[in-house]
Short mmCIF file of C-alpha atoms in Angstrom, two decimals:
data_model
loop_
_atom_site.label_atom_id
_atom_site.label_comp_id
_atom_site.label_asym_id
_atom_site.label_seq_id
_atom_site.Cartn_x
_atom_site.Cartn_y
_atom_site.Cartn_z
CA MET A 278 -11.64 -24.45 -25.05
CA ASN A 279 -7.93 -24.73 -24.48
CA ASP A 280 -7.08 -26.20 -21.06
CA ASP A 281 -3.33 -25.80 -21.50
CA PRO A 282 -1.99 -24.41 -18.17
CA ASN A 283 0.75 -22.52 -20.03
CA THR A 284 -1.87 -20.60 -22.03
CA SER A 285 -3.72 -19.77 -18.82
CA GLN A 286 -0.52 -18.57 -17.15
CA HIS A 287 0.40 -16.59 -20.24
CA ARG A 288 -3.02 -14.91 -20.21
CA GLN A 289 -2.69 -14.11 -16.49
CA LEU A 290 0.80 -12.70 -17.07
CA VAL A 291 -0.41 -10.48 -19.91
CA ILE A 292 -3.43 -9.28 -17.89
CA GLY A 293 -1.20 -8.66 -14.86
CA ALA A 294 1.27 -6.65 -16.94
CA GLY A 295 -1.59 -4.65 -18.41
CA LEU A 296 -3.05 -3.97 -14.98
CA ARG A 297 0.33 -2.88 -13.60
CA PHE A 298 0.77 -0.53 -16.55
CA GLY A 299 -2.80 0.68 -15.97
CA ALA A 300 -1.96 1.32 -12.30
CA LEU A 301 1.03 3.39 -13.40
CA ILE A 302 -1.20 5.46 -15.69
CA VAL A 303 -3.86 5.81 -12.97
CA THR A 304 -1.20 6.99 -10.51
CA ALA A 305 0.03 9.62 -12.98
CA VAL A 306 -3.49 10.84 -13.79
CA ILE A 307 -4.51 10.97 -10.13
CA GLY A 308 -1.33 12.85 -9.27
CA PHE A 309 -1.99 15.28 -12.12
CA PHE A 310 -5.47 16.10 -10.82
CA MET A 311 -4.91 15.71 -7.08
CA THR A 312 -1.89 18.01 -6.90
CA PRO A 313 -3.78 21.20 -7.85
CA PHE A 314 -6.67 20.13 -5.62
CA MET A 315 -4.33 19.63 -2.68
CA VAL A 316 -2.40 22.86 -3.32
CA HIS A 317 -5.70 24.75 -3.51
CA HIS A 318 -7.02 23.26 -0.26
CA LEU A 319 -3.75 23.23 1.65
CA GLY A 320 -1.78 26.14 0.26
CA ASP A 321 1.86 26.04 -0.75
CA LYS A 322 3.27 25.65 2.75
CA LEU A 323 0.99 22.82 3.87
CA PHE A 324 1.23 21.06 0.52
CA GLY A 325 4.99 20.90 1.05
CA LEU A 326 4.29 19.53 4.49
CA TRP A 327 1.93 16.94 2.99
CA ALA A 328 4.71 15.85 0.64
CA LEU A 329 7.08 15.58 3.60
CA VAL A 330 4.59 13.56 5.66
CA GLY A 331 3.88 11.39 2.60
CA SER A 332 7.53 10.48 2.44
CA PHE A 333 7.04 8.65 5.75
CA SER A 334 5.12 5.96 3.86
CA GLY A 335 8.29 5.18 1.92
CA THR A 336 10.11 4.91 5.22
CA TYR A 337 7.42 2.59 6.56
CA ALA A 338 7.88 0.34 3.50
CA ILE A 339 11.41 -0.43 4.71
CA LEU A 340 9.75 -2.31 7.59
CA ASP A 341 8.79 -5.05 5.11
CA LEU A 342 12.38 -6.37 5.38
CA GLY A 343 11.86 -8.71 2.42
CA LEU A 344 8.99 -10.60 4.04
CA ASN A 345 6.82 -10.31 0.92
CA ASP A 346 9.53 -11.91 -1.23
CA ALA A 347 10.09 -14.64 1.37
CA VAL A 348 6.39 -15.45 1.41
CA GLY A 349 6.38 -15.75 -2.38
CA ARG A 350 9.46 -17.97 -2.37
CA TYR A 351 8.38 -20.38 0.35
CA VAL A 352 4.75 -20.55 -0.70
CA ALA A 353 5.86 -21.41 -4.25
CA LYS A 354 8.25 -24.02 -2.86
CA TYR A 355 5.57 -25.75 -0.79
CA ILE A 356 2.92 -25.47 -3.49
CA GLY A 357 5.39 -27.27 -5.77
CA LYS A 358 5.81 -29.99 -3.16
CA GLY A 359 2.05 -30.23 -2.60
CA ASP A 360 2.54 -29.40 1.08
CA HIS A 361 -0.57 -27.29 1.72
CA LYS A 362 -0.09 -27.35 5.47
CA SER A 363 3.26 -25.54 5.14
CA VAL A 364 1.70 -23.09 2.66
CA ASN A 365 -0.96 -22.23 5.25
CA VAL A 366 1.67 -21.87 7.99
CA TYR A 367 3.74 -19.40 5.93
CA VAL A 368 0.74 -17.37 4.75
CA ASN A 369 -0.85 -17.20 8.21
CA THR A 370 2.45 -16.30 9.86
CA ALA A 371 3.03 -13.54 7.32
CA LEU A 372 -0.52 -12.23 7.86
CA VAL A 373 0.04 -12.07 11.61
CA ILE A 374 3.41 -10.34 11.19
CA TYR A 375 1.94 -7.81 8.76
CA CYS A 376 -1.06 -7.13 11.00
CA VAL A 377 1.27 -6.51 13.96
CA LEU A 378 3.38 -4.27 11.71
CA GLY A 379 0.25 -2.35 10.67
CA VAL A 380 -0.75 -1.80 14.31
CA ALA A 381 2.81 -0.70 15.12
CA VAL A 382 2.74 1.83 12.26
CA ILE A 383 -0.57 3.24 13.51
CA LEU A 384 0.92 3.56 17.00
CA VAL A 385 4.01 5.29 15.59
CA ALA A 386 1.82 7.63 13.52
CA THR A 387 -0.27 8.39 16.60
CA GLY A 388 2.91 9.10 18.53
CA LEU A 389 4.17 11.38 15.76
CA THR A 390 1.00 13.47 16.06
CA LEU A 391 2.25 14.52 19.49
CA PHE A 392 5.09 16.30 17.71
CA ALA A 393 2.92 17.98 15.06
CA SER A 394 3.53 21.41 16.58
CA PHE A 395 7.22 21.10 15.66
CA PHE A 396 6.34 20.94 11.95
CA VAL A 397 4.20 24.10 11.70
CA ASN A 398 4.24 27.55 13.23
CA THR A 399 0.52 28.23 13.63
CA PRO A 400 -1.73 26.38 16.08
CA GLU A 401 -4.58 26.06 13.56
CA ASP A 402 -2.32 24.05 11.24
CA VAL A 403 -1.40 21.57 13.98
CA SER A 404 -4.71 19.68 13.72
CA LEU A 405 -4.32 19.35 9.95
CA VAL A 406 -0.77 18.06 10.34
CA LYS A 407 -2.04 15.46 12.81
CA VAL A 408 -4.66 14.33 10.29
CA LEU A 409 -2.03 14.10 7.55
CA ILE A 410 0.25 11.97 9.70
CA LEU A 411 -2.64 9.66 10.64
CA ILE A 412 -3.79 9.32 7.01
CA VAL A 413 -0.33 8.20 5.90
CA GLY A 414 -0.05 5.76 8.81
CA ILE A 415 -3.52 4.30 8.27
CA GLU A 416 -3.00 3.96 4.51
CA PHE A 417 0.18 2.00 5.12
CA ALA A 418 -1.40 -0.12 7.87
CA ILE A 419 -4.30 -1.03 5.57
CA SER A 420 -1.83 -2.17 2.92
CA CYS A 421 0.11 -4.42 5.31
CA PRO A 422 -2.07 -7.57 5.23
CA GLU A 423 -2.37 -7.20 1.46
CA ARG A 424 1.40 -7.67 1.19
CA ALA A 425 1.24 -11.26 2.46
CA LEU A 426 -1.56 -12.02 0.04
CA THR A 427 0.38 -10.46 -2.84
CA GLY A 428 3.32 -12.74 -2.08
CA THR A 429 0.97 -15.71 -2.16
CA MET A 430 -0.60 -14.63 -5.46
CA LEU A 431 2.83 -14.20 -7.02
CA ALA A 432 3.82 -17.67 -5.81
CA LYS A 433 0.76 -19.04 -7.60
CA LEU A 434 1.68 -17.00 -10.71
CA ARG A 435 -1.52 -14.96 -10.39
CA TYR A 436 -0.01 -11.75 -11.71
CA ASP A 437 -3.46 -10.59 -12.76
CA LEU A 438 -4.77 -10.69 -9.19
CA SER A 439 -1.57 -9.32 -7.65
CA ALA A 440 -1.90 -6.24 -9.88
CA THR A 441 -5.60 -5.68 -9.16
CA ILE A 442 -5.24 -4.97 -5.43
CA PRO A 443 -2.68 -2.13 -5.77
CA LEU A 444 -4.80 -0.65 -8.57
CA GLY A 445 -7.82 -0.62 -6.26
CA PHE A 446 -5.72 0.95 -3.53
CA GLN A 447 -4.56 3.64 -5.97
CA LEU A 448 -8.21 4.49 -6.63
CA VAL A 449 -9.31 4.50 -2.96
CA SER A 450 -6.35 6.42 -1.54
CA PRO A 451 -7.07 9.76 -3.27
CA ALA A 452 -10.72 9.52 -2.24
CA MET A 453 -9.66 9.13 1.39
CA SER A 454 -7.20 12.03 1.15
CA GLY A 455 -9.63 14.27 -0.72
CA SER A 456 -12.44 13.67 1.75
CA ALA A 457 -10.08 14.38 4.66
CA PHE A 458 -9.13 17.71 3.05
CA LEU A 459 -12.75 18.64 2.42
CA LEU A 460 -13.86 17.64 5.93
CA GLY A 461 -10.83 19.11 7.67
CA GLY A 462 -10.73 22.43 5.95
#
């Protein structure tokens, strides 16, 4: 067996690239099948609303403010120095910040549900709009702690692991959305 660390890192890089490409394919396939499902269950008007509400998740991503990259940089720096105490400080601090950010996003999403009646004209659609807003907020909040861990995995050159978590999220997210549509309507 070859114990060369460069071979191991090369293998992890290749696996990580393959998983990221796989995640891209999975996203395209899920979008291809979920779009007709969502249009059928929501109708044209509410599907457009779903797309609008979904764009909030992109807005939420701005709240990262480069923290994920900073975690990767400083964790790599202190791993290189062998300073495991500083590694733990950076990772734990990032986890706390991301958890607080996740709670803040859920609170903002909950607050936005109070304005759901401004987005639709019919009262029966208001409850669905509230659910859509909460789904987007909860999905983002769940991904927040993962961001600190992704930065750590990238610092350790574990591209294979850093690609696996988003792929899993891509598989779970449509199941959550689909079940909400089936239960809600």
